[in-house]
Amino acid sequence: MNDVIKYFTKQEFNTEEPYLLLYEIRDDGWKYMQTLNILEDNAKNVGFNNFKAMVKAFFSQHSDHGSTGGIVNNTTNFRDQPAELFTGDWLADDTGIMKRNSKQGMDIACVHPIMPVQRLVNIEDGTVRLKIAFRRDGKSWQTFIANKSQLYSAREIKKLADKDISVSDKNASFLVTYLQEVEDLNHDLIPEKQSVNHLGWTKGGDFSPYVENLEFDGLDNFRRIFESVRAEGDLDAWVDILKKVRQTSKAARIALAASFASVLVKAIGKLNFIVHFWGGSGTGKTVALLVAASVWADPNDDGNYMQTFNGTAVGLEMQAGFINNLPLILDEFQLVKDKKSFEYSVYLLTEGIGKTRGAKTGGLQSTATWRNCTITSGEMPITHESIGGGAINRIIEIECKEKLFNDPTEILEIIRSNYGHAGKIFIELLDSPDARKEAKEIYERFYNGIKEGITEKQAMAAALILAADYLATKWIFCDGMALKPGDILQYLKSIDSVDTGKRGYEYVYGFCVENSGKFKKDADICYGKMSEDELVVIGTSFNRICNEGGYNPDAIIGWLDKEGILIKGKDGKRKKVVDVNGKKVRCVCIDLKKEENKKEGRPDWITDFDQGELPFK
């Protein structure tokens, strides 16, 4: 290079010759910088101290816009580029992206090709994101999607280094300027598409991902799940194998029906619910969940649609918000370390709204919401003795004592190659006012037919499952094998069984019987006294027994009082002063005789509903 460029004298630096040499190669970034450095060293060696000022003055005089920062008509010149975009002052080719600055140096935005190739407008909130394409070391182009608030912030854009983008404190501001200017210059040229960040119903009434030309713009962690919701293989092959399943296994039929029922929750305005399959290993519970997943998505492991319980409450909330209206399918409940604390997750999943959290920049973060069915499996029940009645209400638990499938290997082989058709068809047929009206009427008939003696939420969940299976039978299977009320009634809980007060009393009574020695006179540790007609428990002991069992003592006393079997003191207080071993002490006194009479007069909760018939013609 030194051999090509003339060595100028001090006097020649006051002529146009050295500056014209630079001006003629102004669009060749690499050659320009080489020449500028050589000439600058030349000027220093001959004692010319105003070289940079002279360069600036020359360029200012010869620029069409009167300054070195004038707008020029540069375009991207990347090999195999996805599009050709205007870049203004920026020189953008395979050697990198740079532009001349006011000091006649070069601002380098990036050392490899990078450009915006698509604008994504979220159909829910109108948020605009950009799809960015980049390439390094001559490899193929890669893409990612980012918020404009990240791309146009020098602090936030540095996080793209994790995606192998060459960005740091040194060039972050230049890369921000380049991307913003390129988007502004090409706003009408960059293609724009609608996007969504979740599955299921959208605000516009469409169902994601079954919307034409719809892009996913959500978290990268969920992209594989989003892409797994698609139709593959042959519908008839899937239907044929599922018809066999429907003839042999009630539990598997319920899992399949619950999968369809998930989209009815919002469509006809009902509440979220959970269906849990439990029992020993080898019964086919996981296969039942994979069958449920195959209605909508790829049930293979690499599809990632079915997840496990091995995660945090926050992760579960994010996953539910993303799944939205499709069934949330979770396997291996035994992975939950603290079964009692899982009660919070039960309420979270069935309430359908995430936790309100503050944003770092002030205000509140967007809160996730969902309306669906959660289908789970494990080796044990989700519910336990002290779980709240509200949580029990929301769960239908199905114990799997025997194998659910005759040939699970054949079923897996078929559904892993043929899936996703049934869900799409179900949505297409459901997506009309008449179909939704029909679905609601069928639901109401089932609900009215089974609600007697069952809690409202249990009856609602069961009616949704029955209605969904009725529609799936009519629209897809056409085999006359729709679930009957009797197929699911046995798994539902009675009003009494979910009453926390009653369950708490039964726990306390059982504990007292088990520890009857501590209710005898002169016992070393005395809890009270007991006879055939009355149970007297010292107040402090009663509170401790309740708390150890996970029950609220005041709630149990309130239930006893409501049932009329609490013996109150003369002062009207719920704890009566009683003589226990010669000492006066406040006790909880229960009339066992009245309780026994109430038991004898209580009818069975199961109705005489004909289990073989539908509640309508």
Coordinates of C-alpha atoms in Angstrom, one line a residue:
M1 CA 0.0 0.0 0.0
N2 CA 2.9 2.4 0.9
D3 CA 4.4 1.7 -2.6
V4 CA 1.1 2.8 -4.3
I5 CA 0.5 6.0 -2.4
K6 CA 2.7 9.0 -3.2
Y7 CA 4.8 10.4 -0.3
F8 CA 3.7 14.0 0.0
T9 CA 5.8 17.0 1.1
K10 CA 4.7 19.5 3.7
Q11 CA 3.9 22.0 0.9
E12 CA 1.8 19.4 -1.0
F13 CA -0.5 18.9 2.0
N14 CA -1.7 22.5 1.2
T15 CA -2.9 21.3 -2.2
E16 CA -6.0 19.2 -3.1
E17 CA -4.0 16.2 -4.3
P18 CA -3.8 14.1 -1.0
Y19 CA -7.4 14.9 -0.1
L20 CA -8.7 14.1 -3.5
L21 CA -7.1 10.7 -3.2
L22 CA -9.2 10.1 -0.1
Y23 CA -12.3 11.5 -1.5
E24 CA -12.3 9.2 -4.6
I25 CA -12.2 6.0 -2.3
R26 CA -14.7 7.4 0.3
D27 CA -17.2 4.5 -0.3
D28 CA -14.6 1.8 0.2
G29 CA -14.4 1.6 4.0
W30 CA -11.4 -0.7 4.4
K31 CA -9.3 1.0 1.7
Y32 CA -10.3 4.4 2.9
M33 CA -9.1 3.7 6.5
Q34 CA -5.8 2.3 5.3
T35 CA -5.1 5.3 3.1
L36 CA -6.2 7.8 5.8
N37 CA -3.8 6.2 8.3
I38 CA -0.8 6.3 5.9
L39 CA -1.5 9.9 4.9
E40 CA -1.8 10.9 8.6
D41 CA 1.6 9.3 9.4
N42 CA 3.0 11.1 6.3
A43 CA 1.7 14.4 7.5
K44 CA 3.3 14.0 11.0
N45 CA 6.6 13.0 9.5
V46 CA 6.9 16.2 7.4
G47 CA 5.6 18.4 10.2
F48 CA 2.1 19.1 8.8
N49 CA -0.1 19.5 11.9
N50 CA -3.5 20.4 10.4
F51 CA -4.1 17.2 8.3
K52 CA -7.5 16.1 9.9
A53 CA -8.8 19.7 9.8
M54 CA -7.9 19.9 6.1
V55 CA -9.6 16.5 5.4
K56 CA -12.8 17.7 7.0
A57 CA -12.8 21.0 5.1
F58 CA -12.2 19.3 1.8
F59 CA -15.0 16.7 2.3
S60 CA -17.3 19.5 3.5
Q61 CA -16.6 21.5 0.4
H62 CA -17.1 18.6 -2.0
S63 CA -20.1 16.9 -0.4
D64 CA -23.5 17.3 -2.1
H65 CA -25.1 18.2 1.2
G66 CA -22.3 20.5 2.5
S67 CA -21.1 18.1 5.2
T68 CA -19.4 14.8 5.7
G69 CA -22.6 13.4 7.3
G70 CA -24.7 13.9 4.2
I71 CA -27.3 11.3 3.1
V72 CA -25.9 8.9 0.5
N73 CA -27.8 6.1 -1.4
N74 CA -25.9 3.1 0.0
T75 CA -27.6 -0.3 0.1
T76 CA -26.8 -3.6 1.8
N77 CA -24.4 -5.7 -0.2
F78 CA -24.3 -9.0 1.7
R79 CA -23.8 -12.2 -0.1
D80 CA -27.1 -14.2 -0.5
Q81 CA -28.8 -11.4 1.5
P82 CA -32.5 -11.9 2.4
A83 CA -33.3 -8.5 1.0
E84 CA -31.6 -5.4 -0.3
L85 CA -32.2 -2.4 2.0
F86 CA -31.1 1.2 2.0
T87 CA -28.5 2.0 4.6
G88 CA -28.0 5.7 4.2
D89 CA -24.4 6.7 5.3
W90 CA -23.6 3.1 6.4
L91 CA -21.5 0.9 4.3
A92 CA -22.8 -2.7 4.7
D93 CA -21.1 -5.7 3.1
D94 CA -19.6 -9.0 4.2
T95 CA -16.6 -7.3 5.8
G96 CA -19.0 -5.5 8.3
I97 CA -21.0 -2.4 8.8
M98 CA -19.4 1.0 9.2
K99 CA -19.6 4.7 8.3
R100 CA -17.3 7.7 8.3
N101 CA -17.6 10.0 11.3
S102 CA -17.0 13.8 11.6
K103 CA -13.4 13.2 12.6
Q104 CA -12.8 11.3 9.3
G105 CA -12.5 8.1 11.2
M106 CA -14.9 5.1 10.9
D107 CA -17.7 4.1 13.3
I108 CA -18.0 0.3 13.2
A109 CA -21.5 -0.9 14.0
C110 CA -20.8 -4.6 13.5
V111 CA -18.0 -6.8 12.0
H112 CA -20.5 -9.2 10.3
P113 CA -23.7 -8.9 8.3
I114 CA -26.8 -8.1 10.2
M115 CA -30.1 -6.5 9.1
P116 CA -33.9 -6.3 9.9
V117 CA -35.9 -8.5 7.6
Q118 CA -39.5 -8.5 9.0
R119 CA -41.7 -6.4 11.2
L120 CA -44.1 -8.4 13.5
V121 CA -47.2 -6.7 14.9
N122 CA -48.7 -8.6 17.8
I123 CA -52.5 -9.1 17.2
E124 CA -53.2 -8.9 21.0
D125 CA -51.4 -5.7 22.1
G126 CA -50.1 -4.1 18.9
T127 CA -46.5 -4.4 20.1
V128 CA -44.0 -4.3 17.2
R129 CA -41.0 -6.6 17.1
L130 CA -38.3 -7.1 14.5
K131 CA -37.0 -10.2 13.0
I132 CA -33.3 -9.8 12.6
A133 CA -31.1 -11.8 10.2
F134 CA -27.4 -12.2 10.7
R135 CA -24.5 -14.3 9.5
R136 CA -21.0 -15.0 10.9
D137 CA -17.9 -16.5 9.3
G138 CA -19.6 -17.0 6.0
K139 CA -22.1 -19.5 7.4
S140 CA -25.8 -19.6 6.6
W141 CA -28.1 -16.8 7.7
Q142 CA -29.8 -17.1 11.1
T143 CA -32.7 -15.2 12.5
F144 CA -34.1 -14.2 15.8
I145 CA -36.9 -11.9 17.0
A146 CA -36.4 -9.1 19.5
N147 CA -38.4 -6.2 21.0
K148 CA -37.6 -2.8 19.5
S149 CA -37.0 -1.5 23.0
Q150 CA -34.1 -3.9 23.2
L151 CA -32.7 -3.3 19.8
Y152 CA -32.8 0.5 20.2
S153 CA -31.2 0.7 23.6
A154 CA -27.4 0.7 23.8
R155 CA -27.6 -1.0 27.2
E156 CA -30.2 -3.7 26.2
I157 CA -28.8 -4.5 22.8
K158 CA -25.6 -5.9 24.4
K159 CA -27.6 -8.9 25.6
L160 CA -27.6 -10.0 21.9
A161 CA -24.0 -11.1 22.4
D162 CA -25.6 -14.3 23.9
K163 CA -26.9 -15.0 20.4
D164 CA -23.4 -14.7 18.9
I165 CA -23.9 -11.1 17.7
S166 CA -20.7 -9.1 17.8
V167 CA -21.8 -6.3 20.2
S168 CA -20.2 -4.8 23.3
D169 CA -19.8 -1.5 25.1
K170 CA -17.5 -0.5 22.2
N171 CA -20.0 -0.7 19.3
A172 CA -23.4 -1.0 21.0
S173 CA -24.5 2.6 20.3
F174 CA -23.4 2.4 16.6
L175 CA -25.3 -0.9 16.1
V176 CA -28.4 0.7 17.6
T177 CA -28.1 3.7 15.2
Y178 CA -27.6 1.4 12.2
L179 CA -30.6 -0.8 12.9
Q180 CA -32.9 2.1 13.7
E181 CA -31.8 4.1 10.6
V182 CA -32.2 1.0 8.3
E183 CA -35.7 0.4 9.7
D184 CA -36.7 4.0 9.2
L185 CA -35.3 4.2 5.7
N186 CA -37.0 0.9 4.7
H187 CA -40.2 1.1 6.7
D188 CA -42.3 0.5 3.6
L189 CA -40.0 -2.1 2.2
I190 CA -39.6 -4.4 5.2
P191 CA -42.5 -6.9 5.1
E192 CA -44.9 -6.8 8.0
K193 CA -46.8 -9.8 9.4
Q194 CA -49.2 -10.4 12.3
S195 CA -47.8 -12.2 15.3
V196 CA -48.9 -13.8 18.5
N197 CA -47.1 -14.9 21.7
H198 CA -49.4 -17.7 22.8
L199 CA -51.6 -20.6 21.7
G200 CA -55.4 -20.6 21.7
W201 CA -58.1 -18.0 21.2
T202 CA -57.0 -14.4 20.4
K203 CA -58.7 -11.2 21.2
G204 CA -59.9 -11.1 17.6
G205 CA -61.6 -14.4 17.9
D206 CA -59.1 -16.4 15.9
F207 CA -57.3 -19.5 17.2
S208 CA -53.6 -19.6 17.3
P209 CA -51.7 -21.2 15.5
Y210 CA -54.5 -21.9 12.9
V211 CA -54.3 -18.3 11.5
E212 CA -52.9 -17.9 8.1
N213 CA -49.6 -16.1 7.9
L214 CA -49.3 -15.8 11.6
E215 CA -45.8 -15.6 13.1
F216 CA -44.8 -16.5 16.7
D217 CA -43.0 -13.7 18.5
G218 CA -42.9 -15.0 22.0
L219 CA -40.2 -16.3 24.2
D220 CA -37.6 -18.6 22.5
N221 CA -38.2 -21.2 25.2
F222 CA -41.8 -21.7 23.9
R223 CA -41.0 -21.6 20.2
R224 CA -40.6 -25.4 19.9
I225 CA -43.9 -26.0 21.7
F226 CA -45.7 -23.5 19.4
E227 CA -44.2 -25.2 16.3
S228 CA -45.3 -28.6 17.7
V229 CA -49.0 -27.7 17.4
R230 CA -49.5 -28.7 13.8
A231 CA -51.0 -31.6 11.7
E232 CA -48.8 -34.4 10.5
G233 CA -49.4 -37.7 8.9
D234 CA -52.8 -39.2 8.2
L235 CA -56.1 -38.3 10.1
D236 CA -57.7 -41.7 9.3
A237 CA -54.8 -43.6 10.9
W238 CA -55.1 -41.6 14.1
V239 CA -58.9 -41.9 14.2
D240 CA -58.8 -45.7 13.6
I241 CA -56.3 -46.4 16.5
L242 CA -58.3 -44.1 18.8
K243 CA -61.5 -45.8 18.0
K244 CA -59.9 -49.0 19.4
V245 CA -58.9 -47.2 22.5
R246 CA -62.4 -45.8 23.0
Q247 CA -63.8 -49.3 23.0
T248 CA -61.5 -50.6 25.7
S249 CA -60.5 -47.9 28.2
K250 CA -62.7 -45.5 30.1
A251 CA -59.8 -43.7 31.7
A252 CA -58.1 -43.2 28.3
R253 CA -61.4 -42.0 26.8
I254 CA -61.7 -39.4 29.6
A255 CA -58.1 -38.2 28.9
L256 CA -59.0 -37.8 25.2
A257 CA -62.2 -36.0 26.0
A258 CA -60.5 -33.7 28.5
S259 CA -58.1 -32.6 25.8
F260 CA -61.0 -31.6 23.5
A261 CA -62.8 -30.0 26.5
S262 CA -59.9 -27.6 27.2
V263 CA -60.9 -25.4 24.3
L264 CA -64.6 -25.4 25.4
V265 CA -63.7 -23.7 28.7
K266 CA -63.4 -20.3 27.1
A267 CA -65.6 -20.9 24.2
I268 CA -68.7 -21.4 26.4
G269 CA -67.5 -19.4 29.4
K270 CA -66.7 -22.0 32.1
L271 CA -64.1 -22.5 34.8
N272 CA -60.7 -24.1 34.6
F273 CA -60.3 -27.6 36.0
I274 CA -57.7 -30.4 36.4
V275 CA -57.9 -34.1 35.5
H276 CA -55.3 -36.2 37.3
F277 CA -54.5 -39.9 36.5
W278 CA -52.7 -41.8 39.2
G279 CA -51.6 -45.3 40.1
G280 CA -48.6 -47.6 39.9
S281 CA -46.1 -47.6 37.1
G282 CA -46.8 -49.6 34.0
T283 CA -50.6 -48.9 33.8
G284 CA -50.2 -46.6 30.8
K285 CA -50.9 -43.2 32.4
T286 CA -48.2 -41.5 30.4
V287 CA -49.5 -43.0 27.2
A288 CA -52.9 -41.6 28.0
L289 CA -51.4 -38.2 28.3
L290 CA -49.6 -38.6 25.0
V291 CA -52.9 -39.6 23.4
A292 CA -54.4 -36.4 24.8
A293 CA -51.5 -34.4 23.4
S294 CA -51.8 -35.9 19.9
V295 CA -55.2 -34.3 19.5
W296 CA -53.3 -31.0 19.0
A297 CA -49.6 -31.5 18.7
D298 CA -46.5 -33.6 18.2
P299 CA -46.5 -36.1 21.1
N300 CA -42.9 -37.0 20.6
D301 CA -40.2 -36.0 23.1
D302 CA -38.6 -33.5 20.7
G303 CA -41.9 -31.8 20.3
N304 CA -41.8 -30.7 23.9
Y305 CA -45.6 -30.3 24.1
M306 CA -46.0 -32.5 27.1
Q307 CA -44.0 -31.3 30.1
T308 CA -43.2 -32.7 33.6
F309 CA -43.8 -31.2 37.1
N310 CA -40.0 -30.6 37.4
G311 CA -40.2 -26.8 37.5
T312 CA -41.0 -23.8 39.6
A313 CA -44.4 -22.1 40.3
V314 CA -43.3 -19.2 38.1
G315 CA -42.4 -21.5 35.3
L316 CA -45.7 -23.3 35.6
E317 CA -47.5 -19.9 35.4
M318 CA -45.6 -18.8 32.3
Q319 CA -46.3 -22.2 30.7
A320 CA -50.0 -22.0 31.4
G321 CA -50.2 -18.5 30.0
F322 CA -48.5 -19.6 26.8
I323 CA -50.6 -22.7 26.4
N324 CA -53.6 -20.5 27.1
N325 CA -56.6 -22.6 25.9
L326 CA -55.0 -25.8 24.8
P327 CA -54.7 -28.5 27.5
L328 CA -51.7 -28.1 29.7
I329 CA -50.3 -31.6 30.0
L330 CA -47.9 -32.5 32.9
D331 CA -46.5 -35.9 33.7
E332 CA -44.8 -37.3 36.8
F333 CA -46.4 -35.6 39.7
Q334 CA -44.0 -37.5 42.0
L335 CA -41.3 -35.0 40.9
V336 CA -43.1 -32.3 43.1
K337 CA -41.0 -32.2 46.3
D338 CA -43.5 -30.6 48.6
K339 CA -46.9 -32.1 47.9
K340 CA -48.8 -29.9 50.4
S341 CA -47.4 -26.7 49.0
F342 CA -48.6 -27.8 45.5
E343 CA -52.0 -26.7 46.7
Y344 CA -51.0 -23.1 45.6
S345 CA -50.2 -24.4 42.1
V346 CA -53.7 -26.1 42.0
Y347 CA -55.3 -22.8 42.8
L348 CA -53.0 -21.0 40.3
L349 CA -53.8 -23.3 37.4
T350 CA -57.6 -23.3 38.0
E351 CA -57.9 -19.6 38.7
G352 CA -56.4 -18.9 35.3
I353 CA -54.5 -15.7 36.2
G354 CA -50.9 -15.2 37.1
K355 CA -49.4 -13.3 40.0
T356 CA -49.3 -9.5 39.7
R357 CA -45.7 -8.3 39.6
G358 CA -44.1 -4.9 39.4
A359 CA -41.9 -3.9 36.4
K360 CA -38.4 -2.7 36.8
T361 CA -39.2 0.5 35.0
G362 CA -42.3 1.2 37.1
G363 CA -45.9 0.1 36.9
L364 CA -46.9 -3.5 36.5
Q365 CA -45.8 -6.3 34.2
S366 CA -48.3 -7.9 31.9
T367 CA -50.2 -10.6 33.8
A368 CA -50.6 -14.0 32.2
T369 CA -54.1 -15.4 31.9
W370 CA -55.4 -18.7 30.6
R371 CA -58.7 -20.7 30.3
N372 CA -58.2 -24.4 29.9
C373 CA -58.0 -27.9 31.3
T374 CA -54.8 -29.3 32.9
I375 CA -54.2 -33.0 32.4
T376 CA -51.7 -34.6 34.8
S377 CA -50.4 -38.0 35.9
G378 CA -48.4 -39.4 38.7
E379 CA -48.0 -42.3 41.1
M380 CA -50.1 -40.7 43.8
P381 CA -53.2 -38.4 44.1
I382 CA -52.8 -34.7 44.0
T383 CA -55.3 -34.2 46.9
H384 CA -54.5 -35.1 50.5
E385 CA -56.6 -35.1 53.7
S386 CA -55.9 -31.5 54.7
I387 CA -56.1 -29.9 51.2
G388 CA -58.6 -27.1 51.0
G389 CA -62.1 -27.8 49.7
G390 CA -61.6 -25.3 47.0
A391 CA -58.7 -27.2 45.6
I392 CA -60.4 -30.6 45.8
N393 CA -63.4 -29.1 44.0
R394 CA -61.2 -28.3 41.0
I395 CA -59.7 -31.7 40.5
I396 CA -61.1 -34.9 39.0
E397 CA -58.8 -37.7 40.1
I398 CA -58.9 -41.1 38.3
E399 CA -57.1 -44.0 39.9
C400 CA -55.6 -46.4 37.3
K401 CA -55.6 -49.8 38.9
E402 CA -55.3 -51.8 35.7
K403 CA -53.6 -51.3 32.4
L404 CA -55.3 -48.7 30.2
F405 CA -54.3 -50.1 26.8
N406 CA -54.1 -53.6 25.3
D407 CA -51.2 -52.6 23.0
P408 CA -49.6 -49.3 24.0
T409 CA -46.6 -49.9 21.6
E410 CA -49.0 -49.9 18.6
I411 CA -50.8 -46.8 19.9
L412 CA -47.5 -44.9 20.4
E413 CA -46.2 -45.9 17.0
I414 CA -49.4 -44.5 15.3
I415 CA -49.8 -41.3 17.2
R416 CA -46.2 -40.3 17.0
S417 CA -46.5 -40.2 13.2
N418 CA -50.1 -39.1 12.9
Y419 CA -51.3 -36.2 15.0
G420 CA -52.7 -32.7 15.2
H421 CA -55.5 -33.1 12.7
A422 CA -58.4 -33.7 15.1
G423 CA -57.8 -30.6 17.1
K424 CA -57.7 -28.4 14.1
I425 CA -61.0 -29.9 12.7
F426 CA -62.6 -29.5 16.2
I427 CA -61.8 -25.8 16.2
E428 CA -62.9 -25.3 12.6
L429 CA -66.3 -26.8 13.4
L430 CA -66.6 -25.1 16.8
D431 CA -65.8 -21.7 15.4
S432 CA -69.3 -20.5 14.6
P433 CA -72.1 -19.0 16.7
D434 CA -74.4 -22.0 16.0
A435 CA -71.8 -24.6 17.0
R436 CA -71.0 -22.7 20.2
K437 CA -74.7 -22.5 21.0
E438 CA -75.0 -26.2 20.5
A439 CA -72.0 -26.9 22.7
K440 CA -73.4 -24.8 25.5
E441 CA -76.8 -26.5 25.3
I442 CA -75.2 -29.9 25.4
Y443 CA -73.1 -28.8 28.4
E444 CA -76.2 -27.5 30.3
R445 CA -78.1 -30.7 29.7
F446 CA -75.2 -32.8 31.1
Y447 CA -74.7 -30.4 34.0
N448 CA -78.3 -30.5 35.0
G449 CA -78.3 -34.3 34.7
I450 CA -75.4 -34.9 37.1
K451 CA -75.3 -32.0 39.5
E452 CA -77.4 -33.5 42.4
G453 CA -75.2 -34.3 45.4
I454 CA -72.0 -33.2 43.6
T455 CA -70.2 -29.9 44.0
E456 CA -70.9 -27.3 41.4
K457 CA -67.3 -27.2 40.1
Q458 CA -67.0 -31.0 39.9
A459 CA -70.3 -31.1 38.0
M460 CA -69.1 -28.3 35.7
A461 CA -65.8 -30.1 34.9
A462 CA -67.6 -33.4 34.3
A463 CA -70.2 -31.8 32.0
L464 CA -67.5 -30.1 30.0
I465 CA -65.7 -33.4 29.4
L466 CA -69.0 -35.1 28.5
A467 CA -70.0 -32.3 26.1
A468 CA -66.6 -32.2 24.4
D469 CA -66.7 -36.0 23.9
Y470 CA -70.2 -35.8 22.5
L471 CA -69.1 -33.2 19.9
A472 CA -65.9 -35.1 19.1
T473 CA -67.9 -38.3 18.6
K474 CA -70.3 -36.4 16.3
W475 CA -67.7 -34.5 14.3
I476 CA -64.6 -36.8 14.2
F477 CA -65.0 -40.4 15.5
C478 CA -68.6 -41.1 14.3
D479 CA -68.5 -44.4 16.4
G480 CA -71.4 -43.9 18.8
M481 CA -69.0 -44.3 21.7
A482 CA -69.6 -41.0 23.5
L483 CA -69.0 -41.0 27.2
K484 CA -72.1 -41.4 29.4
P485 CA -72.6 -39.8 32.8
G486 CA -72.0 -43.1 34.5
D487 CA -68.5 -43.4 33.0
I488 CA -67.4 -40.4 35.0
L489 CA -69.7 -40.1 38.0
Q490 CA -67.7 -42.6 40.0
Y491 CA -64.7 -40.2 40.0
L492 CA -66.6 -37.2 41.2
K493 CA -66.6 -35.9 44.8
S494 CA -69.7 -35.4 46.8
I495 CA -70.5 -32.1 48.5
D496 CA -69.7 -33.7 51.9
S497 CA -66.3 -35.0 50.7
V498 CA -65.0 -31.6 49.8
D499 CA -66.3 -29.9 53.0
T500 CA -63.1 -28.8 54.8
G501 CA -64.9 -28.6 58.1
K502 CA -66.2 -32.1 57.9
R503 CA -62.9 -33.6 56.8
G504 CA -61.2 -31.7 59.6
Y505 CA -63.6 -33.0 62.2
E506 CA -63.1 -36.6 60.9
Y507 CA -59.4 -36.1 61.2
V508 CA -59.6 -34.8 64.8
Y509 CA -62.0 -37.6 65.8
G510 CA -59.8 -40.3 64.3
F511 CA -56.8 -38.8 66.0
C512 CA -58.6 -38.9 69.4
V513 CA -59.7 -42.5 69.0
E514 CA -56.2 -43.5 67.9
N515 CA -54.8 -41.8 71.1
S516 CA -57.7 -42.7 73.4
G517 CA -55.2 -43.4 76.2
K518 CA -54.6 -39.7 76.5
F519 CA -58.3 -39.1 77.2
K520 CA -58.3 -41.4 80.3
K521 CA -58.3 -40.0 83.9
D522 CA -54.9 -39.4 85.3
A523 CA -53.1 -39.9 82.0
D524 CA -49.5 -38.6 82.0
I525 CA -50.3 -36.4 79.0
C526 CA -54.0 -35.6 79.0
Y527 CA -55.8 -34.3 76.0
G528 CA -59.3 -34.3 77.5
K529 CA -61.9 -36.9 78.1
M530 CA -64.1 -39.2 76.0
S531 CA -67.4 -41.1 76.4
E532 CA -69.8 -42.7 74.1
D533 CA -71.9 -39.5 74.0
E534 CA -69.3 -36.8 74.2
L535 CA -65.8 -35.9 73.1
V536 CA -64.1 -33.2 75.2
V537 CA -60.7 -31.9 73.9
I538 CA -58.7 -29.3 75.8
G539 CA -58.6 -26.1 73.7
T540 CA -54.8 -26.0 73.4
S541 CA -54.7 -29.7 72.5
F542 CA -57.5 -29.2 69.9
N543 CA -55.6 -26.4 68.2
R544 CA -52.4 -28.4 68.1
I545 CA -54.1 -31.5 66.7
C546 CA -55.7 -29.4 63.9
N547 CA -52.6 -27.5 63.0
E548 CA -50.5 -30.7 62.8
G549 CA -53.1 -32.1 60.4
G550 CA -53.0 -29.0 58.3
Y551 CA -56.5 -27.8 59.3
N552 CA -57.7 -24.5 60.7
P553 CA -59.1 -25.1 64.2
D554 CA -61.5 -22.2 64.1
A555 CA -62.9 -23.4 60.7
I556 CA -63.6 -26.9 62.3
I557 CA -65.2 -25.4 65.4
G558 CA -67.4 -23.2 63.1
W559 CA -68.4 -26.3 61.1
L560 CA -69.3 -28.2 64.4
D561 CA -71.4 -25.2 65.5
K562 CA -73.2 -25.0 62.1
E563 CA -74.0 -28.7 62.3
G564 CA -75.4 -28.4 65.8
I565 CA -73.0 -30.8 67.4
L566 CA -70.9 -28.3 69.3
I567 CA -71.7 -28.1 73.0
K568 CA -71.3 -24.5 74.0
G569 CA -70.6 -23.0 77.4
K570 CA -73.2 -21.1 79.5
D571 CA -71.6 -17.9 78.4
G572 CA -72.4 -18.7 74.8
K573 CA -68.7 -19.2 73.9
R574 CA -67.7 -22.0 71.6
K575 CA -65.2 -23.3 74.0
K576 CA -66.9 -24.6 77.2
V577 CA -65.3 -24.6 80.7
V578 CA -65.0 -28.2 81.7
D579 CA -63.5 -30.1 84.7
V580 CA -60.6 -32.3 83.4
N581 CA -58.8 -34.2 86.1
G582 CA -59.9 -31.7 88.8
K583 CA -58.9 -28.7 86.7
K584 CA -61.2 -26.1 85.1
V585 CA -60.1 -25.6 81.5
R586 CA -61.7 -24.3 78.2
C587 CA -62.5 -27.3 75.9
V588 CA -64.0 -28.1 72.6
C589 CA -67.0 -30.3 73.4
I590 CA -68.6 -32.4 70.7
D591 CA -72.0 -34.2 71.0
L592 CA -71.2 -37.6 69.5
K593 CA -74.8 -38.8 70.0
K594 CA -76.2 -36.0 67.8
E595 CA -73.4 -36.7 65.2
E596 CA -74.3 -40.4 65.1
N597 CA -78.0 -39.6 64.5
K598 CA -77.1 -37.2 61.7
K599 CA -75.0 -39.9 60.0
E600 CA -77.9 -42.4 60.1
G601 CA -80.3 -40.0 58.6
R602 CA -78.0 -38.8 55.8
P603 CA -78.9 -40.2 52.3
D604 CA -76.3 -41.5 49.9
W605 CA -75.0 -38.6 47.7
I606 CA -75.1 -40.7 44.4
T607 CA -78.3 -40.0 42.6
D608 CA -80.5 -42.6 40.9
F609 CA -79.5 -41.2 37.5
D610 CA -79.6 -44.0 34.9
Q611 CA -75.9 -44.4 34.1
G612 CA -76.5 -45.9 30.7
E613 CA -78.5 -43.0 29.2
L614 CA -77.7 -39.5 28.1
P615 CA -79.7 -36.7 29.9
F616 CA -81.3 -35.8 26.6
K617 CA -82.4 -37.3 23.3

